[in-house]
Short mmCIF file of N, CA and C in Angstrom, two decimals:
data_model
loop_
_atom_site.label_atom_id
_atom_site.label_comp_id
_atom_site.label_asym_id
_atom_site.label_seq_id
_atom_site.Cartn_x
_atom_site.Cartn_y
_atom_site.Cartn_z
N MET A 166 20.15 -0.05 92.03
CA MET A 166 20.10 -1.38 91.45
C MET A 166 19.82 -1.26 89.95
N ALA A 167 20.57 -1.95 89.14
CA ALA A 167 20.39 -1.93 87.69
C ALA A 167 19.04 -2.54 87.32
N PRO A 168 18.44 -2.11 86.19
CA PRO A 168 17.11 -2.58 85.82
C PRO A 168 17.00 -4.09 85.64
N ASP A 169 18.10 -4.76 85.26
CA ASP A 169 17.98 -6.20 85.05
C ASP A 169 18.53 -7.01 86.22
N ASP A 170 18.76 -6.37 87.36
CA ASP A 170 19.14 -7.12 88.55
C ASP A 170 17.92 -7.86 89.09
N THR A 171 18.14 -8.70 90.07
CA THR A 171 17.07 -9.53 90.58
C THR A 171 15.91 -8.69 91.10
N THR A 172 14.74 -9.22 90.94
CA THR A 172 13.52 -8.54 91.32
C THR A 172 13.22 -8.80 92.78
N GLN A 173 12.87 -7.74 93.50
CA GLN A 173 12.43 -7.91 94.87
C GLN A 173 10.91 -7.89 94.85
N ARG A 174 10.30 -8.91 95.40
CA ARG A 174 8.84 -9.00 95.39
C ARG A 174 8.25 -8.08 96.43
N ARG A 175 7.24 -7.37 95.99
CA ARG A 175 6.49 -6.49 96.88
C ARG A 175 5.19 -7.18 97.22
N SER A 176 4.72 -6.99 98.41
CA SER A 176 3.43 -7.53 98.81
C SER A 176 2.37 -6.50 98.45
N LEU A 177 1.60 -6.80 97.42
CA LEU A 177 0.57 -5.88 96.94
C LEU A 177 -0.77 -6.59 96.88
N PRO A 178 -1.86 -5.87 97.04
CA PRO A 178 -3.19 -6.50 97.03
C PRO A 178 -3.56 -7.01 95.63
N GLY A 179 -4.42 -8.04 95.62
CA GLY A 179 -5.00 -8.54 94.38
C GLY A 179 -4.02 -9.16 93.41
N GLY A 180 -2.93 -9.70 93.90
CA GLY A 180 -1.97 -10.34 93.00
C GLY A 180 -1.11 -9.35 92.25
N ARG A 181 -1.16 -8.09 92.64
CA ARG A 181 -0.40 -7.07 91.93
C ARG A 181 1.11 -7.23 92.06
N GLU A 182 1.55 -8.08 93.01
CA GLU A 182 3.00 -8.32 93.11
C GLU A 182 3.52 -8.97 91.84
N HIS A 183 2.64 -9.72 91.16
CA HIS A 183 3.03 -10.33 89.88
C HIS A 183 3.25 -9.24 88.82
N ASP A 184 2.35 -8.27 88.80
CA ASP A 184 2.45 -7.18 87.82
C ASP A 184 3.70 -6.34 88.09
N ALA A 185 3.97 -6.07 89.36
CA ALA A 185 5.15 -5.29 89.72
C ALA A 185 6.42 -6.05 89.37
N ALA A 186 6.42 -7.36 89.60
CA ALA A 186 7.59 -8.18 89.27
C ALA A 186 7.85 -8.17 87.77
N MET A 187 6.80 -8.24 86.97
CA MET A 187 6.95 -8.22 85.51
C MET A 187 7.50 -6.87 85.06
N ALA A 188 7.05 -5.80 85.68
CA ALA A 188 7.50 -4.46 85.32
C ALA A 188 8.98 -4.26 85.61
N ASP A 189 9.51 -4.99 86.58
CA ASP A 189 10.91 -4.86 86.97
C ASP A 189 11.87 -5.60 86.04
N LEU A 190 11.35 -6.42 85.14
CA LEU A 190 12.21 -7.21 84.24
C LEU A 190 12.59 -6.43 83.00
N SER A 191 13.73 -6.77 82.43
CA SER A 191 14.12 -6.20 81.14
C SER A 191 13.31 -6.91 80.04
N GLY A 192 13.27 -6.31 78.89
CA GLY A 192 12.59 -6.94 77.75
C GLY A 192 13.20 -8.28 77.40
N PHE A 193 14.52 -8.37 77.47
CA PHE A 193 15.20 -9.63 77.18
C PHE A 193 14.79 -10.71 78.17
N GLN A 194 14.71 -10.36 79.45
CA GLN A 194 14.29 -11.33 80.46
C GLN A 194 12.86 -11.77 80.22
N ARG A 195 12.00 -10.85 79.82
CA ARG A 195 10.62 -11.23 79.49
C ARG A 195 10.60 -12.21 78.32
N ASP A 196 11.43 -11.96 77.32
CA ASP A 196 11.49 -12.87 76.17
C ASP A 196 11.96 -14.26 76.59
N LEU A 197 12.92 -14.31 77.51
CA LEU A 197 13.36 -15.61 78.03
C LEU A 197 12.20 -16.33 78.71
N LEU A 198 11.44 -15.61 79.51
CA LEU A 198 10.30 -16.22 80.20
C LEU A 198 9.24 -16.70 79.22
N TRP A 199 8.95 -15.90 78.19
CA TRP A 199 7.94 -16.33 77.22
C TRP A 199 8.38 -17.60 76.49
N ARG A 200 9.67 -17.72 76.20
CA ARG A 200 10.18 -18.95 75.57
C ARG A 200 9.92 -20.15 76.48
N LEU A 201 10.20 -19.99 77.76
CA LEU A 201 9.96 -21.09 78.70
C LEU A 201 8.47 -21.34 78.90
N TYR A 202 7.66 -20.32 78.79
CA TYR A 202 6.22 -20.46 78.89
C TYR A 202 5.69 -21.37 77.78
N GLU A 203 6.28 -21.22 76.60
CA GLU A 203 5.85 -22.00 75.43
C GLU A 203 6.47 -23.39 75.39
N HIS A 204 7.69 -23.52 75.85
CA HIS A 204 8.42 -24.79 75.75
C HIS A 204 9.24 -25.02 77.00
N GLN A 205 8.80 -25.96 77.81
CA GLN A 205 9.61 -26.31 78.98
C GLN A 205 9.43 -27.77 79.28
N PRO A 206 10.38 -28.41 79.87
CA PRO A 206 11.67 -27.84 80.22
C PRO A 206 12.47 -27.53 78.96
N CYS A 207 13.46 -26.69 79.13
CA CYS A 207 14.25 -26.23 78.02
C CYS A 207 15.67 -26.00 78.51
N ASN A 208 16.66 -26.28 77.68
CA ASN A 208 18.02 -25.95 78.09
C ASN A 208 18.39 -24.58 77.52
N GLY A 209 19.47 -24.03 78.01
CA GLY A 209 19.87 -22.68 77.62
C GLY A 209 20.13 -22.53 76.13
N LEU A 210 20.69 -23.55 75.51
CA LEU A 210 20.96 -23.49 74.08
C LEU A 210 19.67 -23.42 73.27
N ASP A 211 18.65 -24.17 73.70
CA ASP A 211 17.34 -24.10 73.02
C ASP A 211 16.75 -22.70 73.14
N VAL A 212 16.86 -22.11 74.32
CA VAL A 212 16.36 -20.75 74.53
C VAL A 212 17.12 -19.78 73.62
N GLU A 213 18.43 -19.91 73.60
CA GLU A 213 19.28 -19.05 72.77
C GLU A 213 18.91 -19.17 71.29
N THR A 214 18.75 -20.39 70.80
CA THR A 214 18.42 -20.63 69.40
C THR A 214 17.07 -20.01 69.05
N HIS A 215 16.09 -20.18 69.90
CA HIS A 215 14.76 -19.60 69.66
C HIS A 215 14.84 -18.07 69.59
N LEU A 216 15.56 -17.47 70.51
CA LEU A 216 15.66 -16.01 70.51
C LEU A 216 16.42 -15.50 69.29
N GLU A 217 17.42 -16.23 68.83
CA GLU A 217 18.13 -15.84 67.61
C GLU A 217 17.19 -15.89 66.41
N GLU A 218 16.34 -16.90 66.35
CA GLU A 218 15.36 -16.98 65.26
C GLU A 218 14.37 -15.82 65.35
N TYR A 219 13.93 -15.50 66.56
CA TYR A 219 12.96 -14.42 66.76
C TYR A 219 13.57 -13.07 66.44
N TYR A 220 14.78 -12.79 66.97
CA TYR A 220 15.43 -11.50 66.76
C TYR A 220 16.05 -11.38 65.37
N GLY A 221 16.35 -12.50 64.73
CA GLY A 221 17.00 -12.47 63.42
C GLY A 221 18.47 -12.09 63.50
N GLU A 222 19.07 -12.33 64.65
CA GLU A 222 20.49 -12.02 64.81
C GLU A 222 21.06 -12.90 65.92
N ILE A 223 22.38 -12.92 65.99
CA ILE A 223 23.09 -13.71 67.00
C ILE A 223 22.83 -13.12 68.38
N VAL A 224 22.56 -13.98 69.34
CA VAL A 224 22.39 -13.57 70.73
C VAL A 224 23.62 -14.02 71.49
N ASN A 225 24.18 -13.13 72.28
CA ASN A 225 25.37 -13.43 73.05
C ASN A 225 25.08 -14.55 74.04
N HIS A 226 25.84 -15.62 73.92
CA HIS A 226 25.67 -16.83 74.74
C HIS A 226 25.70 -16.50 76.24
N SER A 227 26.69 -15.73 76.65
CA SER A 227 26.81 -15.42 78.08
C SER A 227 25.67 -14.53 78.56
N HIS A 228 25.12 -13.70 77.67
CA HIS A 228 23.98 -12.84 78.03
C HIS A 228 22.75 -13.70 78.36
N VAL A 229 22.54 -14.76 77.59
CA VAL A 229 21.42 -15.67 77.85
C VAL A 229 21.57 -16.30 79.22
N TYR A 230 22.72 -16.87 79.49
CA TYR A 230 22.91 -17.60 80.75
C TYR A 230 22.94 -16.67 81.96
N ALA A 231 23.52 -15.49 81.81
CA ALA A 231 23.53 -14.53 82.93
C ALA A 231 22.11 -14.12 83.28
N ASN A 232 21.27 -13.91 82.27
CA ASN A 232 19.90 -13.51 82.54
C ASN A 232 19.05 -14.67 83.03
N LEU A 233 19.31 -15.88 82.55
CA LEU A 233 18.62 -17.03 83.12
C LEU A 233 18.96 -17.17 84.61
N ASP A 234 20.22 -16.97 84.95
CA ASP A 234 20.63 -17.04 86.36
C ASP A 234 19.95 -15.95 87.19
N ARG A 235 19.81 -14.76 86.63
CA ARG A 235 19.10 -13.69 87.35
C ARG A 235 17.64 -14.07 87.57
N LEU A 236 17.03 -14.69 86.57
CA LEU A 236 15.63 -15.12 86.71
C LEU A 236 15.49 -16.24 87.73
N VAL A 237 16.50 -17.10 87.83
CA VAL A 237 16.52 -18.14 88.87
C VAL A 237 16.60 -17.46 90.23
N ASP A 238 17.53 -16.53 90.39
CA ASP A 238 17.71 -15.82 91.66
C ASP A 238 16.45 -15.05 92.07
N ALA A 239 15.72 -14.53 91.08
CA ALA A 239 14.52 -13.74 91.34
C ALA A 239 13.28 -14.61 91.59
N GLY A 240 13.42 -15.94 91.42
CA GLY A 240 12.29 -16.83 91.69
C GLY A 240 11.35 -17.06 90.53
N PHE A 241 11.76 -16.67 89.32
CA PHE A 241 10.93 -16.89 88.15
C PHE A 241 11.20 -18.23 87.48
N VAL A 242 12.43 -18.71 87.60
CA VAL A 242 12.86 -19.91 86.88
C VAL A 242 13.51 -20.89 87.85
N ASP A 243 13.22 -22.15 87.63
CA ASP A 243 13.85 -23.24 88.38
C ASP A 243 14.89 -23.88 87.48
N LYS A 244 16.11 -24.02 87.99
CA LYS A 244 17.23 -24.60 87.23
C LYS A 244 17.54 -25.96 87.83
N ARG A 245 17.56 -26.98 86.98
CA ARG A 245 17.84 -28.35 87.42
C ARG A 245 18.89 -28.99 86.53
N ASP A 246 19.51 -30.04 87.07
CA ASP A 246 20.42 -30.82 86.23
C ASP A 246 19.60 -31.50 85.15
N GLY A 247 20.08 -31.39 83.92
CA GLY A 247 19.38 -31.99 82.80
C GLY A 247 19.94 -33.35 82.46
N ASP A 248 20.41 -33.49 81.25
CA ASP A 248 20.89 -34.77 80.74
C ASP A 248 22.34 -35.05 81.12
N GLY A 249 22.86 -34.32 82.09
CA GLY A 249 24.24 -34.51 82.50
C GLY A 249 25.18 -33.52 81.85
N ARG A 250 24.77 -32.93 80.74
CA ARG A 250 25.59 -31.94 80.04
C ARG A 250 25.02 -30.54 80.17
N ALA A 251 23.72 -30.43 80.07
CA ALA A 251 23.08 -29.11 80.06
C ALA A 251 22.05 -29.01 81.18
N ASN A 252 21.94 -27.84 81.76
CA ASN A 252 20.91 -27.60 82.76
C ASN A 252 19.56 -27.47 82.09
N GLU A 253 18.55 -27.77 82.86
CA GLU A 253 17.18 -27.68 82.39
C GLU A 253 16.51 -26.53 83.13
N TYR A 254 15.75 -25.71 82.41
CA TYR A 254 15.09 -24.56 83.00
C TYR A 254 13.58 -24.74 82.88
N ARG A 255 12.88 -24.38 83.97
CA ARG A 255 11.42 -24.44 84.02
C ARG A 255 10.91 -23.19 84.73
N LEU A 256 9.71 -22.77 84.36
CA LEU A 256 9.09 -21.66 85.07
C LEU A 256 8.64 -22.12 86.45
N THR A 257 8.70 -21.22 87.41
CA THR A 257 8.12 -21.48 88.72
C THR A 257 6.63 -21.15 88.63
N SER A 258 5.88 -21.54 89.63
CA SER A 258 4.45 -21.22 89.64
C SER A 258 4.26 -19.70 89.71
N PHE A 259 5.16 -19.00 90.41
CA PHE A 259 5.08 -17.53 90.45
C PHE A 259 5.21 -16.95 89.04
N ALA A 260 6.16 -17.44 88.27
CA ALA A 260 6.37 -16.95 86.91
C ALA A 260 5.18 -17.27 86.02
N ARG A 261 4.65 -18.47 86.13
CA ARG A 261 3.50 -18.84 85.30
C ARG A 261 2.31 -17.93 85.60
N THR A 262 2.04 -17.69 86.87
CA THR A 262 0.94 -16.79 87.24
C THR A 262 1.21 -15.38 86.72
N THR A 263 2.45 -14.93 86.86
CA THR A 263 2.83 -13.60 86.38
C THR A 263 2.60 -13.48 84.88
N LEU A 264 3.01 -14.48 84.12
CA LEU A 264 2.84 -14.45 82.67
C LEU A 264 1.37 -14.59 82.27
N ASP A 265 0.62 -15.41 82.99
CA ASP A 265 -0.83 -15.53 82.72
C ASP A 265 -1.52 -14.18 82.93
N ARG A 266 -1.15 -13.48 84.00
CA ARG A 266 -1.73 -12.17 84.27
C ARG A 266 -1.33 -11.18 83.17
N ARG A 267 -0.10 -11.24 82.73
CA ARG A 267 0.37 -10.34 81.67
C ARG A 267 -0.36 -10.62 80.36
N LEU A 268 -0.55 -11.89 80.05
CA LEU A 268 -1.26 -12.27 78.83
C LEU A 268 -2.71 -11.77 78.87
N ALA A 269 -3.37 -11.93 80.01
CA ALA A 269 -4.75 -11.42 80.16
C ALA A 269 -4.78 -9.91 80.01
N TRP A 270 -3.82 -9.22 80.57
CA TRP A 270 -3.73 -7.77 80.48
C TRP A 270 -3.56 -7.34 79.03
N LEU A 271 -2.67 -8.02 78.30
CA LEU A 271 -2.46 -7.69 76.88
C LEU A 271 -3.70 -7.99 76.04
N ASN A 272 -4.36 -9.12 76.32
CA ASN A 272 -5.56 -9.48 75.58
C ASN A 272 -6.68 -8.48 75.82
N ASP A 273 -6.81 -7.99 77.02
CA ASP A 273 -7.83 -6.97 77.33
C ASP A 273 -7.60 -5.71 76.53
N ARG A 274 -6.37 -5.38 76.28
CA ARG A 274 -6.05 -4.16 75.55
C ARG A 274 -6.17 -4.32 74.04
N SER A 275 -6.12 -5.54 73.55
CA SER A 275 -6.20 -5.75 72.10
C SER A 275 -7.60 -6.14 71.64
N ALA A 276 -8.53 -6.35 72.57
CA ALA A 276 -9.91 -6.70 72.22
C ALA A 276 -10.60 -5.46 71.63
N PRO A 277 -11.46 -5.67 70.64
CA PRO A 277 -12.16 -4.52 70.01
C PRO A 277 -13.11 -3.82 70.96
#
């Protein structure tokens, strides 16, 4: 299975399935999740624009949507009909918990 294919959840003690799920994501997929963590609901174009500003370069449109779809399939993102033209993306509770755990882990490592 390719590294950016859908994540299979493992049943691990102490919420570690969240940590394992995060480890299975590509860096680009993590960046998509962080964008949704900060601003949701969000449509794909908003996500794309934010990532282009962050990376300082053009992001392939189809790459954004293909990875959003993978995150939907993996249970990290909920995709809904938006304003009739664009889909709306939101984090699932699993994704929010996963990102909260990741943020706590990063903060523990950056504390003096």
